[in-house]
Tab-separated table of C-alpha atoms in Angstrom:
chain	number	residue	atom	x	y	z
M	1	MET	CA	158.163	132.844	-304.724
M	2	ARG	CA	155.394	133.040	-302.398
M	3	SER	CA	155.559	131.714	-299.432
M	4	ALA	CA	152.658	129.116	-297.910
M	5	LYS	CA	150.289	131.087	-295.695
M	6	PRO	CA	149.377	128.974	-292.143
M	7	ARG	CA	145.997	127.506	-292.990
M	8	SER	CA	143.067	127.919	-290.501
M	9	GLU	CA	142.138	125.504	-288.061
M	10	ALA	CA	138.934	125.711	-290.195
M	11	ALA	CA	140.463	125.947	-293.914
M	12	ARG	CA	142.401	122.277	-292.529
M	13	ALA	CA	139.156	121.088	-291.066
M	14	PRO	CA	137.124	118.751	-294.010
M	15	ARG	CA	140.557	116.498	-294.965
M	16	ALA	CA	140.032	115.982	-291.115
M	17	PRO	CA	138.132	112.907	-290.188
M	18	ARG	CA	135.254	112.876	-288.272
M	19	VAL	CA	136.440	110.326	-285.035
M	20	ALA	CA	133.021	109.312	-282.955
M	21	SER	CA	133.155	107.805	-279.873
M	22	PHE	CA	131.181	104.791	-278.446
M	23	ALA	CA	128.557	104.400	-276.344
M	24	PRO	CA	129.043	104.941	-272.511
M	25	GLN	CA	130.402	101.747	-270.626
M	26	VAL	CA	127.868	102.603	-267.360
M	27	GLY	CA	126.410	99.596	-265.666
M	28	ALA	CA	123.740	100.241	-262.886
M	29	CYS	CA	125.401	101.803	-260.157
M	30	CYS	CA	127.832	103.751	-261.834
M	31	ARG	CA	129.880	105.980	-258.935
M	32	VAL	CA	133.105	106.309	-260.695
M	33	LEU	CA	133.115	107.482	-264.418
M	34	ILE	CA	136.654	107.367	-265.925
M	35	LEU	CA	136.522	110.231	-269.460
M	36	GLY	CA	139.130	110.143	-271.965
M	37	THR	CA	139.230	112.624	-275.073
M	38	VAL	CA	137.242	110.291	-277.705
M	39	PRO	CA	138.763	106.911	-278.674
M	40	SER	CA	142.023	106.457	-280.451
M	41	PRO	CA	142.473	105.348	-284.111
M	42	ARG	CA	143.418	101.259	-283.039
M	43	SER	CA	139.950	101.604	-280.417
M	44	LEU	CA	137.991	102.121	-283.006
M	45	GLU	CA	139.855	100.001	-285.686
M	46	LEU	CA	139.424	97.260	-282.698
M	47	ARG	CA	136.071	99.089	-281.588
M	48	GLN	CA	137.123	98.975	-277.611
M	49	SER	CA	138.426	101.798	-275.555
M	50	TYR	CA	141.790	102.270	-274.857
M	51	GLY	CA	142.543	99.287	-277.368
M	52	HIS	CA	146.236	100.776	-278.206
M	53	HIS	CA	148.328	97.803	-277.249
M	54	GLN	CA	150.956	100.327	-275.328
M	55	ASN	CA	147.939	102.292	-274.133
M	56	LEU	CA	148.227	101.613	-269.712
M	57	PHE	CA	144.798	101.378	-269.408
M	58	TRP	CA	143.812	98.063	-269.178
M	59	PRO	CA	146.823	96.832	-267.314
M	60	PHE	CA	145.932	99.535	-264.318
M	61	MET	CA	142.320	98.269	-264.557
M	62	GLY	CA	143.762	94.639	-263.798
M	63	GLU	CA	145.827	96.058	-261.118
M	64	LEU	CA	143.001	98.144	-260.057
M	65	PHE	CA	139.903	96.160	-260.490
M	66	ASP	CA	141.302	92.259	-261.553
M	67	ALA	CA	139.924	93.849	-265.240
M	68	GLY	CA	142.909	93.498	-267.112
M	69	PRO	CA	144.414	92.612	-270.535
M	70	GLN	CA	144.163	89.173	-270.089
M	71	LEU	CA	140.834	89.204	-270.179
M	72	PRO	CA	138.370	89.291	-272.995
M	73	TYR	CA	136.871	93.508	-273.578
M	74	ALA	CA	133.466	92.476	-272.736
M	75	GLN	CA	134.884	90.705	-269.139
M	76	ARG	CA	137.058	93.738	-268.580
M	77	VAL	CA	134.409	96.457	-269.127
M	78	ALA	CA	131.882	94.288	-267.366
M	79	ARG	CA	134.090	94.101	-263.820
M	80	LEU	CA	134.311	97.299	-264.087
M	81	GLN	CA	130.723	98.192	-264.113
M	82	ALA	CA	130.724	95.149	-261.808
M	83	HIS	CA	133.154	97.927	-259.097
M	84	GLY	CA	131.126	100.471	-260.156
M	85	VAL	CA	133.180	102.274	-262.566
M	86	GLY	CA	132.313	102.864	-266.005
M	87	ILE	CA	133.898	104.379	-269.380
M	88	TRP	CA	132.914	107.190	-271.886
M	89	ASP	CA	134.986	109.701	-273.430
M	90	VAL	CA	134.181	113.506	-273.095
M	91	LEU	CA	133.606	114.329	-277.152
M	92	ALA	CA	130.818	112.676	-278.767
M	93	GLN	CA	132.509	113.409	-282.286
M	94	CYS	CA	135.474	115.633	-283.214
M	95	ARG	CA	137.609	116.513	-286.489
M	96	ARG	CA	141.842	114.673	-285.934
M	97	ARG	CA	144.129	114.611	-288.300
M	98	GLY	CA	146.039	112.512	-286.603
M	99	ALA	CA	146.333	109.448	-283.447
M	100	LEU	CA	147.424	112.494	-280.959
M	101	ASP	CA	145.185	114.968	-279.025
M	102	SER	CA	146.281	117.363	-279.380
M	103	ASP	CA	145.516	116.552	-282.808
M	104	ILE	CA	141.762	117.537	-282.220
M	105	LEU	CA	140.453	120.368	-283.940
M	106	ARG	CA	138.580	123.222	-281.449
M	107	ALA	CA	136.238	124.393	-283.576
M	108	SER	CA	135.060	120.473	-284.108
M	109	GLU	CA	134.583	119.832	-280.481
M	110	VAL	CA	131.409	118.366	-279.595
M	111	PRO	CA	130.760	116.972	-275.876
M	112	ASN	CA	128.625	113.823	-275.060
M	113	ASP	CA	126.218	114.430	-272.984
M	114	ILE	CA	127.956	114.031	-269.576
M	115	ALA	CA	125.457	116.106	-267.678
M	116	GLY	CA	122.607	113.684	-269.002
M	117	LEU	CA	124.241	110.606	-267.919
M	118	LEU	CA	124.943	112.716	-264.243
M	119	ALA	CA	121.660	113.058	-263.931
M	120	ALA	CA	120.318	109.650	-264.782
M	121	HIS	CA	123.418	107.720	-262.191
M	122	PRO	CA	122.606	110.221	-259.435
M	123	GLU	CA	124.783	107.687	-257.205
M	124	THR	CA	128.072	108.695	-259.527
M	125	GLY	CA	130.498	110.243	-257.404
M	126	ALA	CA	133.506	110.950	-258.557
M	127	ILE	CA	134.755	111.808	-262.670
M	128	ALA	CA	138.292	110.629	-263.342
M	129	LEU	CA	139.790	112.501	-266.399
M	130	ASN	CA	142.288	110.891	-268.534
M	131	GLY	CA	145.035	113.263	-269.295
M	132	ALA	CA	145.237	116.437	-269.734
M	133	LYS	CA	143.220	117.567	-272.763
M	134	ALA	CA	140.324	114.768	-271.036
M	135	HIS	CA	141.164	117.298	-268.517
M	136	GLU	CA	140.377	120.590	-270.352
M	137	LEU	CA	137.936	119.483	-272.753
M	138	PHE	CA	135.823	118.343	-269.179
M	139	ARG	CA	136.055	122.440	-267.831
M	140	ARG	CA	135.578	123.936	-271.558
M	141	ARG	CA	132.940	121.703	-272.186
M	142	ILE	CA	131.007	120.498	-269.718
M	143	VAL	CA	131.097	121.841	-266.389
M	144	PRO	CA	129.075	124.881	-268.028
M	145	GLN	CA	126.486	122.389	-268.292
M	146	LEU	CA	126.099	121.169	-265.088
M	147	PRO	CA	123.617	122.424	-262.780
M	148	ALA	CA	125.505	124.015	-260.027
M	149	PRO	CA	124.919	121.825	-256.848
M	150	ARG	CA	126.095	118.537	-258.974
M	151	LEU	CA	129.092	119.837	-259.819
M	152	ALA	CA	129.723	120.637	-256.376
M	153	ALA	CA	128.698	117.359	-255.360
M	154	LEU	CA	131.485	115.636	-257.789
M	155	ARG	CA	135.283	114.736	-256.383
M	156	ILE	CA	137.464	116.291	-259.765
M	157	LEU	CA	140.272	113.888	-260.470
M	158	ALA	CA	142.792	114.989	-263.298
M	159	LEU	CA	145.163	111.743	-263.946
M	160	PRO	CA	148.587	111.217	-265.422
M	161	SER	CA	147.187	109.759	-269.225
M	162	THR	CA	147.483	106.510	-269.927
M	163	SER	CA	148.596	106.484	-273.552
M	164	PRO	CA	151.645	105.282	-274.576
M	165	ALA	CA	152.786	109.339	-276.062
M	166	ASN	CA	152.977	109.945	-272.266
M	167	ALA	CA	155.975	108.709	-271.856
M	168	SER	CA	157.106	111.117	-269.212
M	169	ILE	CA	155.979	109.973	-266.289
M	170	PRO	CA	156.572	106.869	-264.450
M	171	ARG	CA	153.751	103.998	-264.719
M	172	ALA	CA	154.946	103.185	-261.366
M	173	THR	CA	153.459	107.422	-260.519
M	174	LYS	CA	150.859	107.020	-263.210
M	175	LEU	CA	149.231	103.963	-260.898
M	176	ALA	CA	149.959	105.701	-258.223
M	177	ARG	CA	148.338	108.307	-258.968
M	178	TRP	CA	145.156	105.798	-260.191
M	179	ARG	CA	145.114	104.201	-257.191
M	180	ALA	CA	142.660	106.641	-255.696
M	181	LEU	CA	139.609	105.297	-257.928
M	182	VAL	CA	139.655	102.147	-255.765
M	183	ALA	CA	138.445	104.130	-252.376
M	184	LEU	CA	135.839	105.884	-255.004
M	185	ALA	CA	134.293	103.209	-256.395
M	186	ALA	CA	133.861	101.336	-253.170
M	187	PRO	CA	130.580	101.075	-252.479
M	188	PRO	CA	129.305	103.469	-249.215
M	189	HIS	CA	129.342	101.214	-245.376
């Protein structure tokens, strides 16, 4: 009996569904841009960023910016934008075998035009990366595209993932890290 050889990522890619990001949800003034990886299956189904009911993103946004899950989705996004906070994803598209960031097939990663968004929003002074995978993708896929002066002017925050898959960090510890966004989103004095 022959043992099965592990299949390469390229060989598995056609079987993995293609996932596409939503459009950026950024208002006229975006002081902080929060970047995830790509939408989860539940988010895609609902057509809402951070749509999984166990994801802590919207509860955190409720505590920080009064944009919690009790509000309709459009109102949550509008409240974030009113506070100078935008949301998007590092990847425009990819193939993903499951629901987790670890299921993303590296060869399929296509980044969003974050450099273009930042050029259109010179007021953006901080990027908050929702989780380790978003941070890794940002460093690998976006940083090389950014002009050195623009990169130097940005504050980059690697925040703990709000995903329910990231249960090893207590909620209070995560929220304490996310609180940094309040000061960063505040209008300049």
